[in-house]
Amino acid sequence: LFLLFPPLTLRTPWGKKFLPIYDAFWAPFRPGYQFWVGLRLFLRLLPFIFALYVPNPLNILLLGIFAVFYLLVHIYLKPFKGEAQNFLDVYLTLNIILLAIGSLYFSLKINNAQSEDSVMNDEKYETVYISLVVFLVYIAFLCVYIYHLVLKYECLQNRLKSLQHKFRARFSKKKETSNIQNTDNSCSSDYSLTGNINSIPTPPTFSELREPLLEDISYDQRKT
């Protein structure tokens, strides 16, 4: 509530003391979307309500519907300033949706199982599925951690720039060699089709490249 209704707090005589806290939370968001951080904290109460008061598997279904609705609103609004932050939030929300879909599927399958062996197999598959989705989440957090390390240490920034230059140089060399090979192949294909070496285009001579005006001047000089 403190983050969801900042105008009420700032109007109080002691509200200015909380401006640094608000600035820290509002910094990643675009102007006019500072309420998003408080709204997200408030919306996180809904999954707890579903888990406590709604029976399984209906609570998982409601969680999935809520996550899809949140994802669509986030894609439409794009509250963060950076595209990378918006993409990261969409990625994590998609992981929540995948968890909800997998948990709902395996819960229904386990409830309708006819033997204990099938229940054990379904539980194993569910564990593997959830582990894979959670592993994707940890990969995202690892990328964010590496990104902040690069921002903090200048030596890592220089190392990354040098790797980028090497990669671009190597890619440009490969592109040049591929273009040369393509031109050689085109010339050889023309010769193989016609069977005559004269059909291969020859570069123009120096006399063909000279302008007529220069030829006229040289002719006049010789004449005089």
Coordinates of N, CA and C in Angstrom, one line a residue:
L1 N 0.8 -1.2 0.0 CA 0.0 0.0 0.0 C 0.9 1.3 0.0
F2 N 2.0 1.2 0.6 CA 2.9 2.3 0.7 C 3.4 2.7 -0.7
L3 N 3.7 1.6 -1.6 CA 4.1 1.9 -2.9 C 3.0 2.1 -3.9
L4 N 1.8 1.6 -3.5 CA 0.7 1.7 -4.5 C 0.0 3.0 -4.5
F5 N 0.1 3.7 -3.4 CA -0.6 5.1 -3.2 C 0.5 6.1 -2.8
P6 N 1.5 6.4 -3.6 CA 2.5 7.4 -3.2 C 1.9 8.8 -3.0
P7 N 0.9 9.3 -3.8 CA 0.5 10.6 -3.6 C -0.1 10.9 -2.2
L8 N -0.7 9.9 -1.6 CA -1.2 10.0 -0.2 C 0.0 10.2 0.8
T9 N 1.0 9.5 0.5 CA 2.2 9.6 1.4 C 2.9 10.9 1.2
L10 N 3.1 11.3 0.0 CA 3.9 12.5 -0.3 C 3.2 13.8 0.2
R11 N 1.8 13.7 0.4 CA 1.1 14.9 0.8 C 1.3 15.1 2.3
T12 N 1.7 14.1 3.0 CA 1.9 14.3 4.5 C 3.2 15.1 4.8
P13 N 3.3 15.7 5.9 CA 4.5 16.5 6.2 C 5.8 15.7 6.3
W14 N 5.7 14.4 6.5 CA 6.9 13.6 6.5 C 7.1 12.8 5.2
G15 N 6.3 13.1 4.2 CA 6.4 12.4 3.0 C 7.6 12.6 2.2
K16 N 8.2 13.8 2.3 CA 9.4 14.1 1.5 C 10.6 13.2 1.9
K17 N 10.6 12.7 3.1 CA 11.7 11.9 3.5 C 11.7 10.5 2.8
F18 N 10.5 10.2 2.2 CA 10.5 8.9 1.5 C 10.7 9.1 0.0
L19 N 11.1 10.3 -0.5 CA 11.3 10.5 -1.9 C 12.5 9.6 -2.4
P20 N 13.6 9.5 -1.7 CA 14.7 8.6 -2.2 C 14.2 7.2 -2.4
I21 N 13.4 6.7 -1.5 CA 12.9 5.3 -1.6 C 12.0 5.2 -2.9
Y22 N 11.1 6.2 -3.1 CA 10.3 6.2 -4.3 C 11.1 6.3 -5.5
D23 N 12.1 7.1 -5.5 CA 12.9 7.2 -6.7 C 13.6 5.9 -7.1
A24 N 14.1 5.2 -6.1 CA 14.7 3.9 -6.3 C 13.8 2.9 -7.0
F25 N 12.5 2.9 -6.5 CA 11.5 2.0 -7.1 C 11.0 2.5 -8.5
W26 N 11.0 3.8 -8.7 CA 10.4 4.3 -9.9 C 11.4 4.5 -11.0
A27 N 12.6 4.4 -10.7 CA 13.7 4.6 -11.8 C 13.5 3.8 -13.0
P28 N 13.2 2.4 -12.9 CA 13.1 1.6 -14.2 C 11.9 1.9 -15.0
F29 N 10.9 2.6 -14.5 CA 9.6 2.7 -15.2 C 9.5 4.0 -15.9
R30 N 8.6 4.0 -17.0 CA 8.4 5.2 -17.8 C 7.6 6.2 -17.0
P31 N 7.6 7.4 -17.4 CA 6.8 8.4 -16.7 C 5.3 8.1 -16.9
G32 N 4.6 8.2 -15.7 CA 3.2 7.8 -15.7 C 2.9 6.4 -15.4
Y33 N 3.9 5.5 -15.3 CA 3.7 4.1 -14.9 C 4.4 3.8 -13.6
Q34 N 4.6 4.8 -12.8 CA 5.3 4.5 -11.5 C 4.4 3.6 -10.6
F35 N 3.1 3.6 -10.8 CA 2.2 2.8 -10.0 C 2.4 1.3 -10.2
W36 N 3.2 0.9 -11.3 CA 3.2 -0.5 -11.7 C 3.9 -1.3 -10.6
V37 N 4.9 -0.8 -9.9 CA 5.6 -1.5 -8.9 C 4.7 -1.9 -7.7
G38 N 3.9 -0.9 -7.3 CA 3.0 -1.2 -6.2 C 1.9 -2.1 -6.6
L39 N 1.4 -1.9 -7.9 CA 0.4 -2.8 -8.4 C 0.8 -4.3 -8.5
R40 N 2.1 -4.5 -8.9 CA 2.6 -5.8 -8.9 C 2.7 -6.5 -7.6
L41 N 3.1 -5.7 -6.6 CA 3.1 -6.2 -5.2 C 1.7 -6.6 -4.7
F42 N 0.8 -5.7 -5.1 CA -0.6 -6.0 -4.6 C -1.2 -7.2 -5.3
L43 N -0.9 -7.4 -6.6 CA -1.4 -8.5 -7.4 C -0.8 -9.9 -7.0
R44 N 0.3 -9.8 -6.3 CA 0.9 -11.1 -5.9 C 0.1 -11.7 -4.7
L45 N -0.8 -11.0 -4.2 CA -1.7 -11.6 -3.1 C -2.7 -12.6 -3.7
L46 N -3.0 -12.4 -5.0 CA -4.0 -13.3 -5.6 C -3.6 -14.7 -5.7
P47 N -2.3 -15.0 -6.1 CA -1.9 -16.4 -6.1 C -2.0 -17.1 -4.7
F48 N -1.6 -16.3 -3.6 CA -1.7 -16.8 -2.3 C -3.2 -17.1 -1.9
I49 N -4.1 -16.2 -2.3 CA -5.5 -16.4 -2.0 C -6.0 -17.7 -2.8
F50 N -5.6 -17.9 -4.1 CA -6.0 -19.1 -4.8 C -5.5 -20.3 -4.1
A51 N -4.2 -20.3 -3.6 CA -3.6 -21.5 -3.0 C -4.3 -21.8 -1.7
L52 N -4.8 -20.8 -1.0 CA -5.3 -21.1 0.4 C -6.8 -21.4 0.4
Y53 N -7.6 -20.8 -0.5 CA -9.0 -20.9 -0.4 C -9.7 -21.6 -1.6
V54 N -8.9 -21.9 -2.7 CA -9.5 -22.5 -3.9 C -8.9 -23.9 -4.0
P55 N -9.8 -25.0 -4.2 CA -9.2 -26.3 -4.2 C -8.4 -26.6 -5.5
N56 N -7.6 -27.6 -5.4 CA -6.8 -28.1 -6.5 C -7.6 -28.9 -7.4
P57 N -7.6 -28.9 -8.7 CA -6.7 -28.1 -9.6 C -7.3 -26.8 -10.1
L58 N -8.4 -26.4 -9.5 CA -9.0 -25.1 -9.9 C -8.1 -23.9 -9.6
N59 N -7.4 -24.0 -8.5 CA -6.5 -22.9 -8.2 C -5.4 -22.7 -9.2
I60 N -4.9 -23.8 -9.8 CA -3.8 -23.7 -10.8 C -4.4 -23.1 -12.1
L61 N -5.7 -23.5 -12.4 CA -6.3 -22.9 -13.6 C -6.5 -21.4 -13.4
L62 N -6.9 -21.0 -12.3 CA -7.1 -19.5 -12.0 C -5.7 -18.8 -12.1
L63 N -4.7 -19.4 -11.6 CA -3.4 -18.8 -11.6 C -2.9 -18.7 -13.1
G64 N -3.2 -19.7 -13.9 CA -2.8 -19.6 -15.3 C -3.5 -18.5 -16.0
I65 N -4.9 -18.4 -15.8 CA -5.7 -17.3 -16.4 C -5.2 -15.9 -15.9
F66 N -4.9 -15.8 -14.7 CA -4.4 -14.5 -14.1 C -3.1 -14.2 -14.8
A67 N -2.2 -15.1 -14.9 CA -0.9 -14.9 -15.5 C -1.0 -14.4 -17.0
V68 N -1.9 -15.1 -17.7 CA -2.1 -14.7 -19.1 C -2.7 -13.3 -19.2
F69 N -3.6 -12.9 -18.4 CA -4.2 -11.6 -18.3 C -3.1 -10.5 -18.0
Y70 N -2.2 -10.9 -17.0 CA -1.2 -9.9 -16.6 C -0.2 -9.8 -17.8
L71 N 0.1 -10.9 -18.5 CA 1.1 -10.8 -19.6 C 0.6 -10.0 -20.7
L72 N -0.7 -10.1 -21.1 CA -1.3 -9.3 -22.1 C -1.3 -7.8 -21.8
V73 N -1.6 -7.5 -20.5 CA -1.6 -6.1 -20.1 C -0.2 -5.5 -20.1
H74 N 0.8 -6.3 -19.7 CA 2.2 -5.9 -19.7 C 2.7 -5.7 -21.1
I75 N 2.4 -6.5 -22.0 CA 2.8 -6.4 -23.4 C 2.2 -5.1 -24.0
Y76 N 0.9 -4.8 -23.7 CA 0.3 -3.6 -24.2 C 0.8 -2.3 -23.6
L77 N 1.1 -2.3 -22.3 CA 1.5 -1.1 -21.7 C 3.0 -0.8 -21.8
K78 N 3.9 -1.9 -21.7 CA 5.3 -1.8 -21.7 C 5.7 -0.7 -20.6
P79 N 5.6 -1.0 -19.3 CA 5.8 0.0 -18.3 C 7.3 0.4 -18.1
F80 N 8.2 -0.5 -18.4 CA 9.6 -0.2 -18.2 C 10.2 0.6 -19.3
K81 N 11.2 1.3 -19.0 CA 11.9 2.2 -19.9 C 12.7 1.4 -21.0
G82 N 13.4 0.4 -20.5 CA 14.2 -0.4 -21.5 C 13.5 -1.6 -22.0
E83 N 13.8 -1.9 -23.3 CA 13.2 -3.0 -23.9 C 13.6 -4.3 -23.3
A84 N 14.9 -4.4 -22.8 CA 15.4 -5.6 -22.2 C 14.6 -5.9 -20.9
Q85 N 14.3 -4.9 -20.1 CA 13.5 -5.1 -18.9 C 12.1 -5.6 -19.2
N86 N 11.5 -5.0 -20.2 CA 10.1 -5.5 -20.6 C 10.2 -6.9 -21.1
F87 N 11.2 -7.3 -21.9 CA 11.4 -8.6 -22.4 C 11.6 -9.6 -21.2
L88 N 12.4 -9.2 -20.3 CA 12.7 -10.1 -19.1 C 11.4 -10.4 -18.3
D89 N 10.6 -9.3 -18.1 CA 9.4 -9.6 -17.4 C 8.4 -10.4 -18.2
V90 N 8.3 -10.3 -19.5 CA 7.5 -11.1 -20.3 C 8.0 -12.6 -20.3
Y91 N 9.3 -12.7 -20.3 CA 9.9 -14.1 -20.3 C 9.6 -14.8 -18.9
L92 N 9.7 -14.1 -17.8 CA 9.4 -14.7 -16.5 C 7.9 -15.0 -16.4
T93 N 7.1 -14.1 -16.9 CA 5.6 -14.4 -16.9 C 5.3 -15.6 -17.7
L94 N 5.9 -15.8 -18.9 CA 5.7 -17.0 -19.7 C 6.1 -18.2 -19.0
N95 N 7.2 -18.2 -18.2 CA 7.6 -19.3 -17.4 C 6.5 -19.7 -16.3
I96 N 5.9 -18.7 -15.7 CA 4.9 -18.9 -14.8 C 3.7 -19.6 -15.5
I97 N 3.4 -19.2 -16.7 CA 2.3 -19.8 -17.4 C 2.6 -21.2 -17.8
L98 N 3.8 -21.5 -18.2 CA 4.2 -22.9 -18.5 C 4.2 -23.7 -17.2
L99 N 4.5 -23.2 -16.1 CA 4.4 -24.0 -14.9 C 3.0 -24.3 -14.5
A100 N 2.1 -23.3 -14.7 CA 0.7 -23.5 -14.4 C 0.1 -24.5 -15.4
I101 N 0.4 -24.5 -16.7 CA -0.1 -25.4 -17.6 C 0.4 -26.8 -17.3
G102 N 1.7 -27.0 -17.1 CA 2.2 -28.3 -16.8 C 1.6 -28.9 -15.5
S103 N 1.5 -28.0 -14.4 CA 1.0 -28.5 -13.2 C -0.5 -28.9 -13.3
L104 N -1.3 -28.1 -14.1 CA -2.7 -28.5 -14.3 C -2.8 -29.8 -15.1
Y105 N -2.0 -30.0 -16.1 CA -2.1 -31.2 -16.9 C -1.7 -32.4 -16.1
F106 N -0.6 -32.4 -15.3 CA -0.2 -33.5 -14.6 C -1.1 -33.8 -13.4
S107 N -1.7 -32.7 -12.8 CA -2.6 -32.9 -11.7 C -3.9 -33.6 -12.2
L108 N -4.4 -33.2 -13.3 CA -5.6 -33.9 -13.9 C -5.2 -35.4 -14.2
K109 N -4.1 -35.6 -14.8 CA -3.7 -36.9 -15.2 C -3.5 -37.8 -14.0
I110 N -2.9 -37.3 -12.9 CA -2.7 -38.1 -11.7 C -4.0 -38.4 -11.0
N111 N -4.9 -37.4 -11.0 CA -6.2 -37.7 -10.4 C -7.0 -38.7 -11.1
N112 N -6.8 -38.8 -12.5 CA -7.6 -39.8 -13.3 C -6.8 -41.1 -13.5
A113 N -5.6 -41.3 -12.8 CA -4.8 -42.5 -13.0 C -5.5 -43.7 -12.4
Q114 N -5.3 -44.8 -13.0 CA -6.0 -46.0 -12.6 C -5.1 -47.0 -11.8
S115 N -3.8 -46.7 -11.8 CA -2.9 -47.6 -11.0 C -1.8 -46.8 -10.3
E116 N -1.2 -47.4 -9.4 CA -0.1 -46.7 -8.7 C 1.1 -46.5 -9.6
D117 N 1.4 -47.4 -10.5 CA 2.5 -47.2 -11.4 C 2.4 -46.0 -12.3
S118 N 1.2 -45.8 -12.8 CA 1.0 -44.7 -13.7 C 1.1 -43.4 -12.9
V119 N 0.6 -43.4 -11.6 CA 0.7 -42.2 -10.8 C 2.2 -41.9 -10.6
M120 N 3.0 -42.9 -10.3 CA 4.5 -42.7 -10.1 C 5.1 -42.1 -11.3
N121 N 4.8 -42.7 -12.5 CA 5.4 -42.2 -13.7 C 5.0 -40.8 -14.0
D122 N 3.7 -40.4 -13.8 CA 3.2 -39.1 -14.0 C 3.9 -38.1 -13.1
E123 N 4.2 -38.5 -11.8 CA 4.9 -37.6 -10.9 C 6.3 -37.4 -11.3
K124 N 6.9 -38.4 -11.9 CA 8.3 -38.3 -12.4 C 8.3 -37.3 -13.6
Y125 N 7.4 -37.5 -14.5 CA 7.3 -36.5 -15.6 C 7.1 -35.1 -15.2
E126 N 6.2 -35.0 -14.2 CA 5.9 -33.6 -13.7 C 7.2 -33.0 -13.1
T127 N 7.9 -33.8 -12.3 CA 9.1 -33.3 -11.7 C 10.1 -32.8 -12.8
V128 N 10.3 -33.6 -13.8 CA 11.2 -33.3 -14.9 C 10.8 -32.0 -15.6
Y129 N 9.5 -31.9 -15.9 CA 9.0 -30.8 -16.6 C 9.2 -29.5 -15.8
I130 N 8.8 -29.5 -14.5 CA 8.9 -28.3 -13.7 C 10.4 -28.0 -13.5
S131 N 11.3 -29.0 -13.4 CA 12.7 -28.7 -13.3 C 13.2 -28.0 -14.5
L132 N 12.8 -28.4 -15.7 CA 13.2 -27.7 -16.9 C 12.8 -26.3 -17.0
V133 N 11.5 -26.0 -16.6 CA 11.0 -24.7 -16.6 C 11.7 -23.8 -15.6
V134 N 12.0 -24.3 -14.4 CA 12.7 -23.6 -13.4 C 14.1 -23.3 -13.8
F135 N 14.7 -24.3 -14.5 CA 16.1 -24.1 -15.1 C 16.2 -23.0 -16.0
L136 N 15.1 -22.8 -16.9 CA 15.1 -21.6 -17.8 C 15.0 -20.3 -17.0
V137 N 14.3 -20.3 -15.9 CA 14.3 -19.1 -15.0 C 15.7 -18.8 -14.5
Y138 N 16.4 -19.8 -14.0 CA 17.7 -19.6 -13.5 C 18.7 -19.1 -14.5
I139 N 18.5 -19.6 -15.8 CA 19.3 -19.1 -16.9 C 19.1 -17.6 -17.1
A140 N 17.9 -17.1 -17.0 CA 17.6 -15.7 -17.1 C 18.2 -14.9 -16.0
F141 N 18.1 -15.4 -14.8 CA 18.8 -14.7 -13.6 C 20.3 -14.7 -13.8
L142 N 20.9 -15.8 -14.3 CA 22.3 -15.8 -14.6 C 22.7 -14.7 -15.6
C143 N 21.9 -14.6 -16.7 CA 22.2 -13.6 -17.7 C 22.1 -12.2 -17.1
V144 N 21.1 -11.9 -16.2 CA 21.0 -10.6 -15.6 C 22.2 -10.4 -14.7
Y145 N 22.7 -11.4 -13.9 CA 23.8 -11.2 -13.1 C 25.1 -10.9 -13.8
I146 N 25.3 -11.6 -15.0 CA 26.5 -11.3 -15.8 C 26.4 -9.9 -16.4
Y147 N 25.2 -9.5 -16.8 CA 25.0 -8.2 -17.3 C 25.4 -7.1 -16.3
H148 N 25.0 -7.3 -15.1 CA 25.4 -6.3 -14.0 C 26.8 -6.3 -13.7
L149 N 27.4 -7.5 -13.8 CA 28.9 -7.6 -13.5 C 29.6 -6.8 -14.6
V150 N 29.2 -7.0 -15.9 CA 29.8 -6.2 -16.9 C 29.7 -4.7 -16.8
L151 N 28.5 -4.3 -16.3 CA 28.3 -2.9 -16.0 C 29.2 -2.3 -14.9
K152 N 29.5 -3.2 -13.9 CA 30.2 -2.7 -12.8 C 31.7 -2.7 -13.0
Y153 N 32.3 -3.7 -13.7 CA 33.7 -3.8 -13.8 C 34.1 -3.4 -15.3
E154 N 35.0 -2.4 -15.3 CA 35.5 -1.9 -16.6 C 36.3 -2.9 -17.4
C155 N 37.0 -3.7 -16.7 CA 37.9 -4.7 -17.3 C 37.0 -5.7 -18.1
L156 N 35.9 -6.1 -17.6 CA 34.9 -7.0 -18.3 C 34.4 -6.3 -19.5
Q157 N 34.1 -5.0 -19.4 CA 33.6 -4.2 -20.6 C 34.6 -4.2 -21.7
N158 N 35.9 -4.0 -21.4 CA 36.9 -4.0 -22.4 C 37.1 -5.3 -23.0
R159 N 37.0 -6.4 -22.2 CA 37.2 -7.7 -22.7 C 36.0 -8.0 -23.7
L160 N 34.8 -7.6 -23.3 CA 33.6 -7.9 -24.2 C 33.7 -7.1 -25.5
K161 N 34.2 -5.9 -25.4 CA 34.4 -5.1 -26.6 C 35.5 -5.7 -27.6
S162 N 36.5 -6.2 -27.0 CA 37.6 -6.9 -27.8 C 37.0 -8.1 -28.5
L163 N 36.2 -8.9 -27.8 CA 35.6 -10.1 -28.4 C 34.6 -9.7 -29.5
Q164 N 33.9 -8.6 -29.3 CA 33.0 -8.1 -30.3 C 33.8 -7.7 -31.6
H165 N 34.9 -7.0 -31.4 CA 35.7 -6.6 -32.6 C 36.2 -7.8 -33.3
K166 N 36.7 -8.8 -32.6 CA 37.3 -10.0 -33.2 C 36.2 -10.8 -33.9
F167 N 35.0 -10.9 -33.4 CA 33.9 -11.6 -34.0 C 33.5 -10.8 -35.3
R168 N 33.4 -9.5 -35.2 CA 33.0 -8.8 -36.4 C 34.0 -8.9 -37.5
A169 N 35.3 -8.8 -37.1 CA 36.4 -8.9 -38.1 C 36.4 -10.3 -38.8
R170 N 36.2 -11.3 -38.0 CA 36.2 -12.7 -38.6 C 34.9 -12.9 -39.5
F171 N 33.8 -12.3 -39.0 CA 32.6 -12.4 -39.8 C 32.7 -11.7 -41.2
S172 N 33.4 -10.5 -41.1 CA 33.5 -9.7 -42.4 C 34.5 -10.4 -43.3
K173 N 35.5 -11.1 -42.8 CA 36.4 -11.9 -43.7 C 35.7 -13.0 -44.3
K174 N 34.9 -13.7 -43.6 CA 34.1 -14.8 -44.1 C 33.2 -14.3 -45.2
K175 N 32.6 -13.1 -45.0 CA 31.7 -12.6 -46.0 C 32.4 -12.2 -47.2
E176 N 33.6 -11.7 -47.1 CA 34.4 -11.3 -48.3 C 34.8 -12.5 -49.1
T177 N 35.2 -13.6 -48.4 CA 35.6 -14.8 -49.1 C 34.5 -15.5 -49.8
S178 N 33.3 -15.4 -49.2 CA 32.1 -16.0 -49.8 C 31.7 -15.2 -51.0
N179 N 31.9 -13.9 -51.0 CA 31.5 -13.1 -52.2 C 32.5 -13.4 -53.3
I180 N 33.8 -13.6 -53.0 CA 34.8 -13.9 -54.0 C 34.5 -15.3 -54.6
Q181 N 34.1 -16.2 -53.8 CA 33.8 -17.5 -54.3 C 32.5 -17.5 -55.2
N182 N 31.6 -16.7 -54.8 CA 30.4 -16.6 -55.6 C 30.7 -16.0 -57.0
T183 N 31.5 -15.0 -57.1 CA 31.9 -14.4 -58.4 C 32.7 -15.4 -59.2
D184 N 33.6 -16.2 -58.6 CA 34.3 -17.2 -59.4 C 33.4 -18.2 -59.9
N185 N 32.4 -18.6 -59.1 CA 31.5 -19.6 -59.5 C 30.6 -19.1 -60.7
S186 N 30.2 -17.9 -60.6 CA 29.4 -17.3 -61.7 C 30.2 -17.2 -63.0
C187 N 31.5 -16.9 -62.9 CA 32.3 -16.8 -64.1 C 32.5 -18.2 -64.7
S188 N 32.8 -19.2 -63.9 CA 33.0 -20.5 -64.4 C 31.7 -21.1 -64.9
S189 N 30.5 -20.8 -64.3 CA 29.2 -21.3 -64.8 C 29.0 -20.7 -66.2
D190 N 29.3 -19.4 -66.4 CA 29.1 -18.8 -67.7 C 30.0 -19.5 -68.8
Y191 N 31.2 -19.8 -68.4 CA 32.1 -20.4 -69.4 C 31.6 -21.9 -69.7
S192 N 31.1 -22.5 -68.7 CA 30.6 -23.9 -68.9 C 29.4 -23.9 -69.7
L193 N 28.5 -22.9 -69.7 CA 27.3 -22.9 -70.5 C 27.6 -22.6 -71.9
T194 N 28.5 -21.6 -72.2 CA 28.7 -21.2 -73.6 C 29.8 -22.0 -74.2
G195 N 30.8 -22.5 -73.4 CA 31.9 -23.2 -74.0 C 32.9 -22.4 -74.6
N196 N 32.8 -21.1 -74.6 CA 33.8 -20.2 -75.2 C 34.3 -19.2 -74.2
I197 N 35.6 -19.1 -74.1 CA 36.2 -18.2 -73.1 C 36.0 -16.8 -73.4
N198 N 35.6 -16.5 -74.7 CA 35.4 -15.1 -75.1 C 34.1 -14.6 -74.5
S199 N 33.2 -15.5 -74.1 CA 31.9 -15.1 -73.5 C 32.1 -14.5 -72.1
I200 N 33.3 -14.7 -71.4 CA 33.5 -14.2 -70.1 C 33.8 -12.7 -70.2
P201 N 33.1 -11.9 -69.5 CA 33.3 -10.4 -69.7 C 34.7 -10.0 -69.2
T202 N 35.3 -9.2 -70.1 CA 36.7 -8.7 -69.8 C 36.6 -7.3 -69.3
P203 N 37.5 -6.9 -68.4 CA 37.5 -5.6 -67.9 C 37.8 -4.6 -69.0
P204 N 37.3 -3.4 -68.9 CA 37.6 -2.3 -69.9 C 39.0 -1.9 -69.9
T205 N 39.5 -1.5 -71.1 CA 40.9 -1.0 -71.2 C 40.9 0.4 -70.8
F206 N 42.2 0.9 -70.8 CA 42.4 2.3 -70.4 C 41.8 3.3 -71.4
S207 N 41.9 2.9 -72.7 CA 41.4 3.8 -73.7 C 39.8 3.9 -73.7
E208 N 39.2 2.8 -73.2 CA 37.7 2.9 -73.1 C 37.3 3.7 -71.9
L209 N 38.2 3.8 -70.9 CA 37.8 4.6 -69.7 C 38.1 6.1 -69.9
R210 N 38.9 6.4 -70.9 CA 39.2 7.8 -71.1 C 38.0 8.6 -71.6
E211 N 37.9 9.8 -71.2 CA 36.7 10.6 -71.6 C 37.0 11.2 -73.0
P212 N 36.0 11.4 -73.9 CA 36.3 12.0 -75.2 C 36.9 13.3 -75.2
L213 N 36.6 14.1 -74.2 CA 37.2 15.5 -74.1 C 38.7 15.4 -74.0
L214 N 39.2 14.5 -73.2 CA 40.6 14.4 -73.1 C 41.3 13.9 -74.4
E215 N 40.6 13.1 -75.1 CA 41.1 12.6 -76.4 C 41.2 13.8 -77.4
D216 N 40.2 14.6 -77.4 CA 40.2 15.8 -78.3 C 41.3 16.7 -78.0
I217 N 41.6 17.0 -76.7 CA 42.6 17.9 -76.3 C 44.0 17.4 -76.7
S218 N 44.2 16.1 -76.5 CA 45.5 15.5 -76.9 C 45.7 15.5 -78.4
Y219 N 44.6 15.4 -79.2 CA 44.7 15.4 -80.6 C 45.0 16.8 -81.1
D220 N 44.4 17.8 -80.5 CA 44.7 19.2 -80.8 C 46.1 19.6 -80.5
Q221 N 46.7 19.1 -79.4 CA 48.1 19.4 -79.1 C 49.0 18.8 -80.1
R222 N 48.7 17.5 -80.5 CA 49.6 16.9 -81.5 C 49.5 17.6 -82.8
K223 N 48.3 18.2 -83.2 CA 48.1 18.9 -84.4 C 48.9 20.2 -84.5
T224 N 48.9 20.9 -83.3 CA 49.6 22.1 -83.3 C 51.1 21.9 -83.2

